Each structure stands twice: as C-alpha cells, then as structure tokens.
Coordinates of C-alpha atoms and ligand atoms in Angstrom, one line a residue:
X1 CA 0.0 0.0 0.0
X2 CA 1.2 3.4 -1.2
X3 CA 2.2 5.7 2.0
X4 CA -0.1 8.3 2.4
X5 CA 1.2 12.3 2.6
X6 CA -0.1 12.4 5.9
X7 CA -0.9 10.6 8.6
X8 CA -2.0 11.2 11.8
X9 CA -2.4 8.9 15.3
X10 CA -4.6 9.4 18.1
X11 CA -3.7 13.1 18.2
X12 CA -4.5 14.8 21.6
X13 CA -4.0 18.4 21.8
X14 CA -5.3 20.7 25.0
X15 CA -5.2 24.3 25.8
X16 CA -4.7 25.6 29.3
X17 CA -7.6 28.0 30.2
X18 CA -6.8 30.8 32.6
X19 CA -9.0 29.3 35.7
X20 CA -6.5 26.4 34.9
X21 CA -8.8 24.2 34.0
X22 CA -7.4 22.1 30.6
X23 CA -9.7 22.0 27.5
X24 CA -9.2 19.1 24.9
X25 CA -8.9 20.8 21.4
X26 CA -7.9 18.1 19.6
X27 CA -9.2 14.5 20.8
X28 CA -8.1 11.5 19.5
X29 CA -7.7 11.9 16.0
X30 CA -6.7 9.1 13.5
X31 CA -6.4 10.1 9.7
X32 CA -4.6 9.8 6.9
X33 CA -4.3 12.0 3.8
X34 CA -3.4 11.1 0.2
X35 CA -1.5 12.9 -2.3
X36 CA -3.1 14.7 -4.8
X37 CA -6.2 14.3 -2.6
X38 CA -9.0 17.0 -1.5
X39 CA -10.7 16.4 1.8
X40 CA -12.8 19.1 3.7
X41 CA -13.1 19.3 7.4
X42 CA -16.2 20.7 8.4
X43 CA -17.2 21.1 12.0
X44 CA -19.1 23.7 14.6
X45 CA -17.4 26.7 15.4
X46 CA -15.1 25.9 18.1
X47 CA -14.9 22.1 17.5
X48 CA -11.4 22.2 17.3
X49 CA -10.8 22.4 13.3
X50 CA -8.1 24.9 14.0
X51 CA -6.5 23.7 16.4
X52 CA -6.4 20.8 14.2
X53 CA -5.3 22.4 11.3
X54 CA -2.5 24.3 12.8
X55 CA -0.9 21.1 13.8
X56 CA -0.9 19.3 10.7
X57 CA 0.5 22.7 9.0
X58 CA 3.8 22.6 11.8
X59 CA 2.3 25.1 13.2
X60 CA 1.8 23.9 16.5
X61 CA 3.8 21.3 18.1
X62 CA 2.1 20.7 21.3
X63 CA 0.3 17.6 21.0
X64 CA 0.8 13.9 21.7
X65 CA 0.2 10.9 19.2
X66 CA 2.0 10.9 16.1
X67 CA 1.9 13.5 12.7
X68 CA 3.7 11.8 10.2
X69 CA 4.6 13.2 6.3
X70 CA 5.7 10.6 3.7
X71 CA 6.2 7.7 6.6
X72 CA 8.8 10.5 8.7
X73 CA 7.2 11.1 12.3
X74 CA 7.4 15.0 12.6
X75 CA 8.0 14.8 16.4
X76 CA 11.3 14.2 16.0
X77 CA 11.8 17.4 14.0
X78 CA 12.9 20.8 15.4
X79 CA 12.6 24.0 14.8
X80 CA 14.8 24.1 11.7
X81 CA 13.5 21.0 10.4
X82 CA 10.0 22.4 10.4
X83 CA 11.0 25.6 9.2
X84 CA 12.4 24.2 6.2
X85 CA 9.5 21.6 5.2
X86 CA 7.0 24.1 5.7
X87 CA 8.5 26.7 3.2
X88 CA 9.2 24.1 0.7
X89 CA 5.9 22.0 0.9
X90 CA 3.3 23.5 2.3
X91 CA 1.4 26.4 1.8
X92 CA -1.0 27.6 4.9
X93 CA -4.6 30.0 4.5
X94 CA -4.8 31.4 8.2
X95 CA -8.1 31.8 9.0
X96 CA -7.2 35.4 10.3
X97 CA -5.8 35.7 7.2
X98 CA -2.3 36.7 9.3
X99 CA -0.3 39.2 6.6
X100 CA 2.8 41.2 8.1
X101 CA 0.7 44.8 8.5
X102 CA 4.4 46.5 7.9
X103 CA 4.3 44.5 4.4
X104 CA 2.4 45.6 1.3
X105 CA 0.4 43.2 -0.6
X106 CA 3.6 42.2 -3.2
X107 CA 5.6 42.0 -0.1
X108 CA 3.3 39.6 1.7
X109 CA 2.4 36.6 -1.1
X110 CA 6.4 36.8 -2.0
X111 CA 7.1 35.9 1.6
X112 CA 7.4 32.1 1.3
X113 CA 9.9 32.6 -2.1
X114 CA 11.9 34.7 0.4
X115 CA 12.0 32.1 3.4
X116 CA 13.1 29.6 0.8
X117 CA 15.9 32.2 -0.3
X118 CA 18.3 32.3 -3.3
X119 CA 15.1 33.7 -5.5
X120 CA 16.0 37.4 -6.7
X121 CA 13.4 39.9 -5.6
X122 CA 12.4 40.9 -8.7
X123 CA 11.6 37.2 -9.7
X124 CA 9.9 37.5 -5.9
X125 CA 8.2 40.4 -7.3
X126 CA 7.1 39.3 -10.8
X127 CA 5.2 35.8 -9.3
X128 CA 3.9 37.9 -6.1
X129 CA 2.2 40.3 -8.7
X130 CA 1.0 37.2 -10.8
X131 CA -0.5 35.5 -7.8
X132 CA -2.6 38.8 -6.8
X133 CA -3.3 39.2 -10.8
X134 CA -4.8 35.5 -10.5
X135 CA -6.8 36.1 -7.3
X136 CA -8.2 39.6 -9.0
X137 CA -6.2 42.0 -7.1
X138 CA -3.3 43.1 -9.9
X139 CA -4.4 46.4 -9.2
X140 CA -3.9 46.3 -5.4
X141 CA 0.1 44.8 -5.6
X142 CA 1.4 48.0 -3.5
X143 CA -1.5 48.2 -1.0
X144 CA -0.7 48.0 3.1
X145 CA -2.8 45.4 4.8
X146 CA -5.0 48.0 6.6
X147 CA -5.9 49.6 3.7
X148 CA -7.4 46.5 1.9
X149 CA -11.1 45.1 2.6
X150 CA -11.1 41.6 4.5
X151 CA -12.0 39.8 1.6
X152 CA -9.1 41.5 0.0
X153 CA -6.7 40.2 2.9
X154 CA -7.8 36.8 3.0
X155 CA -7.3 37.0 -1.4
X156 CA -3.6 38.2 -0.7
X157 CA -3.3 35.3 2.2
X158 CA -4.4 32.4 -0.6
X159 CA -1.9 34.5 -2.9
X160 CA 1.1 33.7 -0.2
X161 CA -0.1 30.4 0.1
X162 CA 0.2 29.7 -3.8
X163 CA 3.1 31.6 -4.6
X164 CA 5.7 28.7 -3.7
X165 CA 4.0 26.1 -5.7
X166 CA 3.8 23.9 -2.5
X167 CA 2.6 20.2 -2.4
X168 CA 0.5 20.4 0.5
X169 CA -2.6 23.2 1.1
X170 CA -4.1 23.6 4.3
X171 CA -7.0 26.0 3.8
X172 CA -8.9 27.5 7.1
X173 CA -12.2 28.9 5.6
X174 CA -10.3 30.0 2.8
X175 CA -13.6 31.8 1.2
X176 CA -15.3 32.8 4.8
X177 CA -14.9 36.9 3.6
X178 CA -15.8 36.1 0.0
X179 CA -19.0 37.0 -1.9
X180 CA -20.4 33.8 -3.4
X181 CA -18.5 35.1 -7.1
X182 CA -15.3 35.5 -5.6
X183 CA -15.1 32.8 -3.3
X184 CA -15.8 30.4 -6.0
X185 CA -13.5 31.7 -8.3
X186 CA -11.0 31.1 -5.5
X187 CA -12.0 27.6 -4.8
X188 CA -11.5 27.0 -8.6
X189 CA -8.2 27.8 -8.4
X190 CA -7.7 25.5 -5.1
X191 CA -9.5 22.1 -7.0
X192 CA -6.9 23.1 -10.3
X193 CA -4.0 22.9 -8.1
X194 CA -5.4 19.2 -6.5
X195 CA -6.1 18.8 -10.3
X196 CA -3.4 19.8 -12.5
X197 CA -0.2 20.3 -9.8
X198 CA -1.2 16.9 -8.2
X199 CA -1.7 19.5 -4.9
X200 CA -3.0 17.6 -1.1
X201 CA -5.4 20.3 0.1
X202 CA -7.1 19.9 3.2
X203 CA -10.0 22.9 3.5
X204 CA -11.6 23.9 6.7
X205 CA -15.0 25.0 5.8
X206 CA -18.2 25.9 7.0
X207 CA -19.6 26.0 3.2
X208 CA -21.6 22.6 2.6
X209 CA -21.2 22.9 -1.0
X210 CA -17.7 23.6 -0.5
X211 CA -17.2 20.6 1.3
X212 CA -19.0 18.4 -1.1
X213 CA -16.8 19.6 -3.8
X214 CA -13.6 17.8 -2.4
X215 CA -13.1 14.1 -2.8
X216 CA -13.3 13.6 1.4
X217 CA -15.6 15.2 3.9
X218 CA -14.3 14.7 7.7
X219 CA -16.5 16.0 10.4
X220 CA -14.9 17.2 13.7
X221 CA -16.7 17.7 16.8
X222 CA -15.3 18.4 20.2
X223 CA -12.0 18.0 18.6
X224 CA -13.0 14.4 17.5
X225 CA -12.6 13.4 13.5
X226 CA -15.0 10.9 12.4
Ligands
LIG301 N1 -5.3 29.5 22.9 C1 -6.5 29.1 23.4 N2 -6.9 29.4 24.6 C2 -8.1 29.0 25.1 N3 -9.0 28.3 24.4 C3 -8.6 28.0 23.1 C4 -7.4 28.5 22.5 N4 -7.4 28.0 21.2 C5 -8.5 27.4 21.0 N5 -9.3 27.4 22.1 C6 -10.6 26.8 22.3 O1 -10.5 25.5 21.7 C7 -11.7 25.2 21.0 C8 -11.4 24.9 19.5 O2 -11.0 26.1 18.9 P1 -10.7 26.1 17.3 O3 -10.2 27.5 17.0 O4 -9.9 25.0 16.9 O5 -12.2 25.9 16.7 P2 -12.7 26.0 15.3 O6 -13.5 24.8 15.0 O7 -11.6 26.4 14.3 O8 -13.8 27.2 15.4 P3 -14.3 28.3 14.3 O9 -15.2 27.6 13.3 O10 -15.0 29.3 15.1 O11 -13.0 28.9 13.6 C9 -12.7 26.3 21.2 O12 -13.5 26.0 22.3 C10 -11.7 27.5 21.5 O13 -12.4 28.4 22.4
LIG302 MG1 -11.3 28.1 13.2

C-alpha cells in the first residue's frame, strides 16, 4: 500500500484555560491524507478544526500521538527542520488571514519565495504580482494590509499560500470573507491545483457545498474526527 502524505495517530491536543482548567482541542484523532487528494473538514465553530489544522501545518507542536509526512514522524523534528518543510511543501490560508501589516500586498504573497531564499526579488516580485493578478487583485500589488477590505486580505493570504507552488494546502475557511462570485473563483483555483499540480489540500469549511466539492468530507466535533 502506497504511503499516504499524511498521517496522523490518536492526536491529543489541550489548551490551558486561565481558571487552569485544561480543554481538549484536539481529541483522538486518526487520519490519513493522500496525495493529490481533497478532503474538507467541516465542524461547529469551536470544535477544534483549528487547532487541528495548525498542527498538521507545523504550526503547532504541542500535541501527543504521532503527525507523520511521507512515513517520517514529525516529532522528531525541530525548529529548523520544520521551518524548512514548511517553506518548501506547504502552503497555509490562516483563518485570520495573518499578513505582516508593515508588508504591502507584493511584499506579503512573495514571503514564502523569500523564506526559501536564493530567488532574486524581482523574480519574488514578478510571481507575487502574478498570484494577486490571478486572485483579481493586480491592481492592489502595492496596498498595506490595513488599507485593503477583508475579503481583499484573506485573497492576498491564498496569494502567499500559492506563490511557492507547494505540495500540500491547508486552507482554514479560505472563502469565509468572499462573496459567493469570488469565493468560487477562488475555490476554482484551489480544485486546479489538487487537479493539474497533483496539490493535497485539506479545506476547513463551513460551506456545505464547498465541502462536497472535495473528494473527502471529515467532520470534527469536540476535537473528535469521524
Ligand atoms: N489559545 C487558546 N486558549 C483557550 N482556548 C482556546 C485556545 N485556542 C482554542 N481554544 C478553544 O478550543 C476550541 C477549539 O478552537 P478552534 O479555534 O480550533 O475551533 P474552530 O473549529 O476552528 O472554530 P471556528 O469555526 O469558530 O473557527 C474552542 O472552544 C476554543 O475556544
Ligand atoms: Mg477556526
């Protein structure tokens, strides 16, 4: 049997609340995620799909259980070895959309080209500007953060996440600020990459017809993945 991209074992994550009480965010989850596969997570609000999320991206390393990619367990990796997977493979929608505010819009979808280094800025540049061209914001290229709309932000966020051509996209409501036009322009240009670039994308969404668009639908609830 082919080894999957990902694959994840009784994953336990919890979150210390400030009375010091302990709250499960991620509870026993068993998974495993094909290459060149789509699955959507879908899931109340606070059932844990970010907290999920941002562990499979290397975001967040506090868990137990195992997160493996390609067979390798993860846990054994440090900060480095993260670092570096991340900006070569995978490419990560916050929900928050999360651009540097002190960045322009250019600035902020050439970001993962810079982490990976040895690209000249104006190649950076030229693909940052073709990114925002492709998510309908050509015109926008030298905006700050603050001055852009939401749905602008979270565009320039999928932007960053494309640039880098990376193997694996973990999308958190990637079209939660989008009017229905946009946001499925946007989710046509997530199914081409799964399509055409052989792309894993994993897509948190509240959108039922999202979710039925991708090959997988997982629901989570109170951090459980069923
Ligand atoms: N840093 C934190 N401190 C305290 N509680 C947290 C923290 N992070 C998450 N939680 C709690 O963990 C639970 C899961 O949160 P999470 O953000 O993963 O949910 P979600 O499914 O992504 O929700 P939404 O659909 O609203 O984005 C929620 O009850 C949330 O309040
Ligand atoms: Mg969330």
């Amino acid at each position: 049997m082919k080894t999957p991209l990902i694959q994840l074992d009784h994953l336990n994550a919890e979150v210390r609340l400030p009375d010091g009480d302990h709250l499960t965010t991620v509870n026993d989850v068993s998974a495993s995620f094909e290459r060149g596969t789509s699955t959507a997570i879908v899931g109340k609000s606070g059932s844990g799909k970010t907290s999920l999320a941002s562990i499979i991206g290397l975001l967040n390393t506090d868990y137990t259980g195992t997160l493996s990619y390609d067979g390798r367990d993860c846990g054994a990796w440090n900060d480095a070895n993260r670092s570096r997977f991340r900006c070569r493979h995978v490419g990560f929608v916050f929900q928050n959309y999360s651009l540097i505010p002190h960045l322009n819009a250019w600035e902020n979808v050439g970001l993962p080209l810079q982490y990976r280094g040895g690209v000249p800025m104006r190649t950076v540049r030229r693909r940052a500007c073709r990114m925002l061209h492709a998510v309908g914001l050509a015109d926008r290229a030298d905006s700050m953060p603050s001055r852009l709309s939401g749905g602008e932000q979270q565009r320039v966020a999928i932007a960053r996440a494309l640039v880098a051509d990376p193997d694996l996209l973990i999308c958190d409501e990637p079209t939660g600020a989008l009017d229905t036009e946009t946001g499925d322009m946007v989710a046509a240009m997530l199914f081409r990459q799964v399509r055409e670039q052989g792309v894993t994308l994993i897509l948190v969404t509240h959108d039922p017809q999202l979710a039925a668009r991708c090959e997988h639908q997982l629901t989570i609830d109170r951090g459980h993945l069923s």
